[in-house]
Short mmCIF file of C-alpha atoms in Angstrom, two decimals:
data_model
loop_
_atom_site.label_atom_id
_atom_site.label_comp_id
_atom_site.label_asym_id
_atom_site.label_seq_id
_atom_site.Cartn_x
_atom_site.Cartn_y
_atom_site.Cartn_z
CA MET B 1 3.82 90.06 -33.03
CA LYS B 2 5.29 88.77 -36.28
CA ILE B 3 3.36 86.03 -38.08
CA ILE B 4 5.69 83.85 -40.13
CA SER B 5 4.94 80.82 -42.27
CA SER B 6 8.29 80.23 -43.98
CA ILE B 7 10.99 78.17 -42.23
CA ASP B 8 13.78 80.28 -43.75
CA GLU B 9 12.11 83.53 -42.66
CA LEU B 10 11.59 82.15 -39.16
CA ARG B 11 15.26 81.21 -38.85
CA ASP B 12 16.32 84.64 -40.08
CA GLN B 13 14.02 86.31 -37.54
CA LEU B 14 15.36 84.23 -34.64
CA ARG B 15 19.02 84.21 -35.62
CA GLY B 16 21.21 84.98 -32.63
CA GLN B 17 18.46 84.37 -30.07
CA LEU B 18 19.89 82.08 -27.38
CA ARG B 19 17.01 82.00 -24.88
CA THR B 20 13.99 81.34 -27.08
CA ALA B 21 11.03 79.76 -25.26
CA PHE B 22 8.69 77.80 -27.51
CA VAL B 23 5.06 76.68 -27.16
CA PRO B 24 3.80 74.42 -29.97
CA THR B 25 0.01 74.30 -30.43
CA MET B 26 -2.62 73.20 -32.93
CA GLY B 27 -4.55 76.42 -32.46
CA ASN B 28 -8.11 76.99 -31.20
CA LEU B 29 -6.42 78.55 -28.21
CA HIS B 30 -8.01 78.66 -24.76
CA GLU B 31 -6.85 79.80 -21.34
CA GLY B 32 -4.86 76.61 -20.88
CA HIS B 33 -2.72 77.44 -23.91
CA LEU B 34 -2.27 81.01 -22.73
CA SER B 35 -1.05 79.79 -19.35
CA LEU B 36 1.69 77.91 -21.25
CA MET B 37 2.75 81.18 -22.90
CA ARG B 38 3.04 82.84 -19.48
CA LEU B 39 5.11 79.96 -18.13
CA ALA B 40 7.33 80.08 -21.20
CA ARG B 41 8.09 83.74 -20.53
CA LYS B 42 9.37 82.84 -17.06
CA HIS B 43 11.93 80.49 -18.62
CA GLY B 44 13.08 82.36 -21.69
CA ASP B 45 12.83 85.32 -24.05
CA PRO B 46 11.55 85.78 -26.70
CA VAL B 47 8.42 83.61 -26.61
CA VAL B 48 7.59 81.86 -29.88
CA ALA B 49 4.32 80.02 -30.43
CA SER B 50 3.33 77.82 -33.33
CA ILE B 51 -0.05 76.90 -34.76
CA PHE B 52 -0.10 73.85 -36.98
CA VAL B 53 -2.75 71.14 -37.21
CA ASN B 54 -0.48 68.17 -37.79
CA ARG B 55 -2.02 65.64 -40.16
CA LEU B 56 0.59 63.03 -39.20
CA GLN B 57 -0.90 62.52 -35.73
CA PHE B 58 -4.49 61.99 -36.85
CA GLY B 59 -5.78 58.51 -37.64
CA PRO B 60 -7.90 57.81 -40.72
CA ASN B 61 -11.17 58.01 -38.75
CA GLU B 62 -10.23 60.97 -36.55
CA ASP B 63 -11.24 64.61 -36.74
CA PHE B 64 -8.44 66.25 -38.80
CA ASP B 65 -10.84 68.00 -41.18
CA LYS B 66 -13.26 68.97 -38.39
CA TYR B 67 -10.58 70.06 -35.91
CA PRO B 68 -11.52 73.61 -34.88
CA ARG B 69 -9.46 76.28 -36.60
CA THR B 70 -9.84 79.79 -35.16
CA PHE B 71 -6.75 81.53 -36.48
CA GLN B 72 -7.76 85.19 -36.21
CA ALA B 73 -9.04 84.80 -32.66
CA ASP B 74 -5.84 82.90 -31.79
CA VAL B 75 -3.70 85.74 -33.16
CA GLU B 76 -5.50 88.29 -31.00
CA LYS B 77 -4.99 86.17 -27.87
CA LEU B 78 -1.29 85.66 -28.56
CA GLU B 79 -0.77 89.38 -29.20
CA LYS B 80 -2.29 90.16 -25.79
CA GLU B 81 0.18 87.71 -24.22
CA GLY B 82 3.13 89.49 -25.81
CA VAL B 83 4.24 86.58 -27.97
CA TYR B 84 7.13 87.70 -30.20
CA VAL B 85 6.66 85.38 -33.18
CA LEU B 86 3.82 83.15 -34.26
CA PHE B 87 5.06 80.42 -36.58
CA ALA B 88 2.04 79.37 -38.63
CA PRO B 89 3.26 77.20 -41.49
CA THR B 90 1.02 75.62 -44.08
CA GLU B 91 1.42 71.91 -44.78
CA LYS B 92 3.54 72.80 -47.81
CA ASP B 93 5.76 75.00 -45.63
CA LEU B 94 6.42 72.30 -43.06
CA TYR B 95 6.18 69.26 -45.31
CA PRO B 96 7.34 70.48 -48.76
CA GLU B 97 7.84 66.84 -49.69
CA PRO B 98 6.27 63.70 -48.18
CA GLN B 99 7.58 63.25 -44.64
CA GLU B 100 8.99 59.76 -45.16
CA PHE B 101 11.48 59.97 -42.30
CA ARG B 102 9.67 59.51 -38.99
CA VAL B 103 10.65 59.54 -35.32
CA ARG B 104 9.05 56.58 -33.56
CA PRO B 105 8.88 56.22 -29.77
CA PRO B 106 9.81 52.87 -28.19
CA ASP B 107 6.94 50.40 -28.24
CA ASP B 108 6.63 50.09 -24.46
CA LEU B 109 5.91 53.82 -24.20
CA GLY B 110 4.43 54.68 -27.59
CA ASN B 111 2.04 51.74 -28.03
CA THR B 112 0.40 51.76 -24.62
CA LEU B 113 -2.53 53.85 -23.30
CA GLU B 114 -3.14 56.52 -25.98
CA GLY B 115 -0.86 54.67 -28.38
CA GLU B 116 -2.98 51.53 -28.12
CA PHE B 117 -6.17 53.35 -29.04
CA ARG B 118 -4.60 55.77 -31.53
CA PRO B 119 -2.03 53.75 -33.51
CA GLY B 120 0.68 55.94 -35.03
CA PHE B 121 -0.37 58.98 -33.00
CA PHE B 122 2.88 59.42 -31.11
CA ALA B 123 5.07 58.86 -34.17
CA GLY B 124 3.17 61.78 -35.70
CA VAL B 125 3.70 63.88 -32.57
CA THR B 126 7.42 63.17 -32.18
CA THR B 127 8.10 63.72 -35.87
CA VAL B 128 6.45 67.14 -35.96
CA VAL B 129 8.02 68.17 -32.63
CA VAL B 130 11.52 67.35 -33.90
CA LYS B 131 10.81 69.33 -37.05
CA LEU B 132 9.41 72.31 -35.14
CA PHE B 133 12.41 72.26 -32.77
CA SER B 134 14.68 72.25 -35.82
CA CYS B 135 12.88 75.29 -37.22
CA VAL B 136 12.65 77.32 -33.99
CA GLY B 137 15.84 76.26 -32.20
CA PRO B 138 14.38 76.84 -28.70
CA ARG B 139 16.32 76.69 -25.46
CA VAL B 140 13.14 75.62 -23.65
CA ALA B 141 9.77 74.31 -24.79
CA VAL B 142 6.59 74.11 -22.71
CA PHE B 143 4.15 71.18 -22.80
CA GLY B 144 1.09 70.68 -20.62
CA LYS B 145 0.65 67.81 -18.18
CA LYS B 146 -2.87 67.19 -19.49
CA ASP B 147 -1.23 65.24 -22.31
CA TYR B 148 0.86 63.34 -19.77
CA GLN B 149 2.07 60.56 -22.05
CA GLN B 150 2.94 63.04 -24.79
CA LEU B 151 4.93 65.12 -22.31
CA MET B 152 6.91 62.07 -21.19
CA ILE B 153 7.59 60.92 -24.74
CA VAL B 154 8.79 64.36 -25.85
CA ARG B 155 10.95 64.71 -22.74
CA ASN B 156 12.55 61.28 -23.22
CA MET B 157 13.08 61.91 -26.93
CA SER B 158 14.79 65.23 -26.26
CA ARG B 159 17.08 63.62 -23.71
CA GLN B 160 18.02 60.59 -25.83
CA PHE B 161 18.74 62.71 -28.91
CA ALA B 162 20.66 65.24 -26.79
CA LEU B 163 18.50 68.02 -28.19
CA PRO B 164 19.51 71.44 -26.81
CA THR B 165 15.94 72.08 -25.65
CA GLU B 166 14.79 71.74 -22.04
CA ILE B 167 11.21 70.47 -21.73
CA ILE B 168 9.14 72.37 -19.15
CA ALA B 169 5.97 70.74 -17.77
CA ALA B 170 2.94 72.96 -17.14
CA GLU B 171 0.20 71.94 -14.71
CA THR B 172 -3.17 71.12 -16.23
CA TYR B 173 -5.41 74.18 -16.48
CA ARG B 174 -8.93 73.40 -15.27
CA ALA B 175 -12.32 75.05 -15.26
CA GLU B 176 -13.80 75.78 -11.82
CA ASP B 177 -15.67 72.45 -11.86
CA GLY B 178 -12.46 70.52 -12.52
CA LEU B 179 -12.77 69.82 -16.24
CA ALA B 180 -9.39 70.00 -17.96
CA LEU B 181 -9.49 72.66 -20.67
CA SER B 182 -9.25 71.20 -24.17
CA SER B 183 -9.97 72.43 -27.67
CA ARG B 184 -12.26 69.43 -28.09
CA ASN B 185 -14.50 70.54 -25.20
CA MET B 186 -16.34 72.71 -27.70
CA TYR B 187 -17.83 69.53 -29.17
CA LEU B 188 -19.72 68.87 -25.91
CA SER B 189 -23.44 69.64 -25.73
CA ALA B 190 -24.65 71.63 -22.71
CA GLU B 191 -25.78 68.41 -21.02
CA GLU B 192 -22.47 66.69 -21.76
CA ARG B 193 -20.51 69.70 -20.50
CA ALA B 194 -22.35 69.41 -17.17
CA GLU B 195 -21.42 65.72 -16.98
CA ALA B 196 -17.81 66.07 -18.19
CA PRO B 197 -16.23 66.91 -14.76
CA ALA B 198 -17.19 63.38 -13.63
CA LEU B 199 -14.02 62.14 -15.34
CA PHE B 200 -11.76 64.17 -13.05
CA ARG B 201 -13.87 63.28 -10.02
CA THR B 202 -13.39 59.62 -10.87
CA LEU B 203 -9.62 60.08 -11.07
CA ASN B 204 -9.68 61.76 -7.66
CA GLU B 205 -11.64 58.84 -6.20
CA VAL B 206 -9.09 56.37 -7.56
CA ALA B 207 -6.20 58.46 -6.26
CA ASN B 208 -7.77 58.74 -2.81
CA GLU B 209 -8.24 54.97 -2.60
CA VAL B 210 -4.60 54.39 -3.51
CA ARG B 211 -3.48 56.95 -0.92
CA SER B 212 -5.60 55.23 1.72
CA GLY B 213 -3.81 51.94 1.09
CA GLN B 214 -6.07 50.22 -1.46
CA LEU B 215 -3.47 48.65 -3.72
CA ASP B 216 -5.53 46.16 -5.73
CA ILE B 217 -4.81 48.10 -8.92
CA PHE B 218 -6.87 45.91 -11.25
CA ASN B 219 -9.95 46.16 -9.05
CA LEU B 220 -9.62 49.94 -8.65
CA GLU B 221 -9.35 50.41 -12.42
CA LYS B 222 -12.26 48.06 -13.13
CA LYS B 223 -14.49 49.75 -10.54
CA ALA B 224 -13.75 53.20 -11.95
CA MET B 225 -14.44 52.07 -15.52
CA THR B 226 -17.74 50.51 -14.45
CA LYS B 227 -18.79 53.71 -12.69
CA LEU B 228 -18.21 55.76 -15.85
CA VAL B 229 -20.08 53.25 -18.02
CA GLU B 230 -23.04 53.48 -15.66
CA ARG B 231 -23.04 57.26 -16.17
CA GLY B 232 -23.21 56.86 -19.95
CA TRP B 233 -19.51 57.17 -20.81
CA LYS B 234 -17.54 54.86 -23.12
CA PRO B 235 -14.13 54.61 -21.46
CA ASP B 236 -11.07 53.42 -23.37
CA TYR B 237 -8.98 53.09 -20.22
CA ILE B 238 -8.51 54.16 -16.65
CA SER B 239 -5.04 53.02 -15.71
CA ILE B 240 -2.72 53.42 -12.75
CA ARG B 241 0.90 53.62 -13.91
CA LYS B 242 4.35 54.51 -12.63
CA ARG B 243 5.18 58.12 -13.34
CA VAL B 244 8.75 57.31 -14.30
CA ASP B 245 7.97 55.17 -17.35
CA LEU B 246 4.15 54.73 -17.53
CA GLN B 247 4.48 50.99 -16.96
CA PRO B 248 2.09 49.12 -14.61
CA PRO B 249 3.42 49.09 -11.03
CA SER B 250 4.54 45.81 -9.51
CA ALA B 251 3.65 44.74 -5.97
CA GLY B 252 7.16 45.82 -4.99
CA ASP B 253 6.68 49.24 -6.56
CA LEU B 254 3.46 49.71 -4.62
CA ALA B 255 5.03 48.56 -1.35
CA GLN B 256 7.92 50.99 -1.79
CA GLY B 257 5.67 53.96 -2.52
CA GLU B 258 6.64 54.38 -6.18
CA PRO B 259 5.20 57.70 -7.49
CA LEU B 260 2.11 56.92 -9.56
CA VAL B 261 -0.25 58.60 -11.97
CA VAL B 262 -3.78 57.56 -12.94
CA LEU B 263 -4.65 58.27 -16.56
CA ALA B 264 -8.00 58.08 -18.34
CA ALA B 265 -9.55 58.41 -21.77
CA ALA B 266 -13.28 58.14 -22.34
CA LYS B 267 -15.90 59.20 -24.83
CA LEU B 268 -18.85 61.30 -23.76
CA GLY B 269 -21.21 61.32 -26.71
CA VAL B 270 -18.92 61.80 -29.70
CA THR B 271 -16.25 63.69 -27.76
CA ARG B 272 -13.18 61.84 -26.50
CA LEU B 273 -11.73 63.37 -23.33
CA ILE B 274 -8.43 62.55 -21.66
CA ASP B 275 -7.20 63.46 -18.19
CA ASN B 276 -4.77 62.33 -15.51
CA LEU B 277 -3.86 62.89 -11.90
CA GLU B 278 -0.56 62.31 -10.17
CA ILE B 279 -0.86 60.28 -6.97
#
């Protein structure tokens, strides 16, 4: 596996490759990330991964400086997966001058759910994704469904800009007890780790009620939030939305069986966990 930090060197290395499959990451790789590499290989060749902790998507009070960086261990995992190139730019490599041009999602998609609680987050994500796509030139790129809103925003952005990159969605990789794998899970204490699967169980309970015909969305969301609070969580949201655009479903949407997804974000101790479940 070649490890490259320079944009020019990366482009030289990939010149002439027409089927590149790309997996962007922020490192601290776990089995969920590695499953994305395997899916990428099914859709293209060679497989290129990136590791870059993107300052643009962190708010002023978030964990940019504390975000776990495990580069050598990440390299060993990617080598075992047969990744062809690891693009690992420094901030000066990727942002040699202040990144004053930004890509901003539409307000109705970028400022709801995660965007409401993390202002500017998605502008940071879309800006770095466009830049990484420009550097790598992939035919396909793989994003996980765990970050459901991010996946939708990147997919819509790629379509509207007519980018030559197909976005592939990967199913959320879970531990045996249902907890979605995340780099931030390492912040959980042993007691919190035992409690953490309650978030996914709560999403399943909401989904089951919707499937059984309970369509009072506000009440379902409120009841689920209350249940988490009683268990010691601090939820930001549990929200039932339309899969197509992440907007709240109308009574007509519900009556017509519009495909839905329930999304959640909640703090357990100091660790903020997100998850979702398609209904």
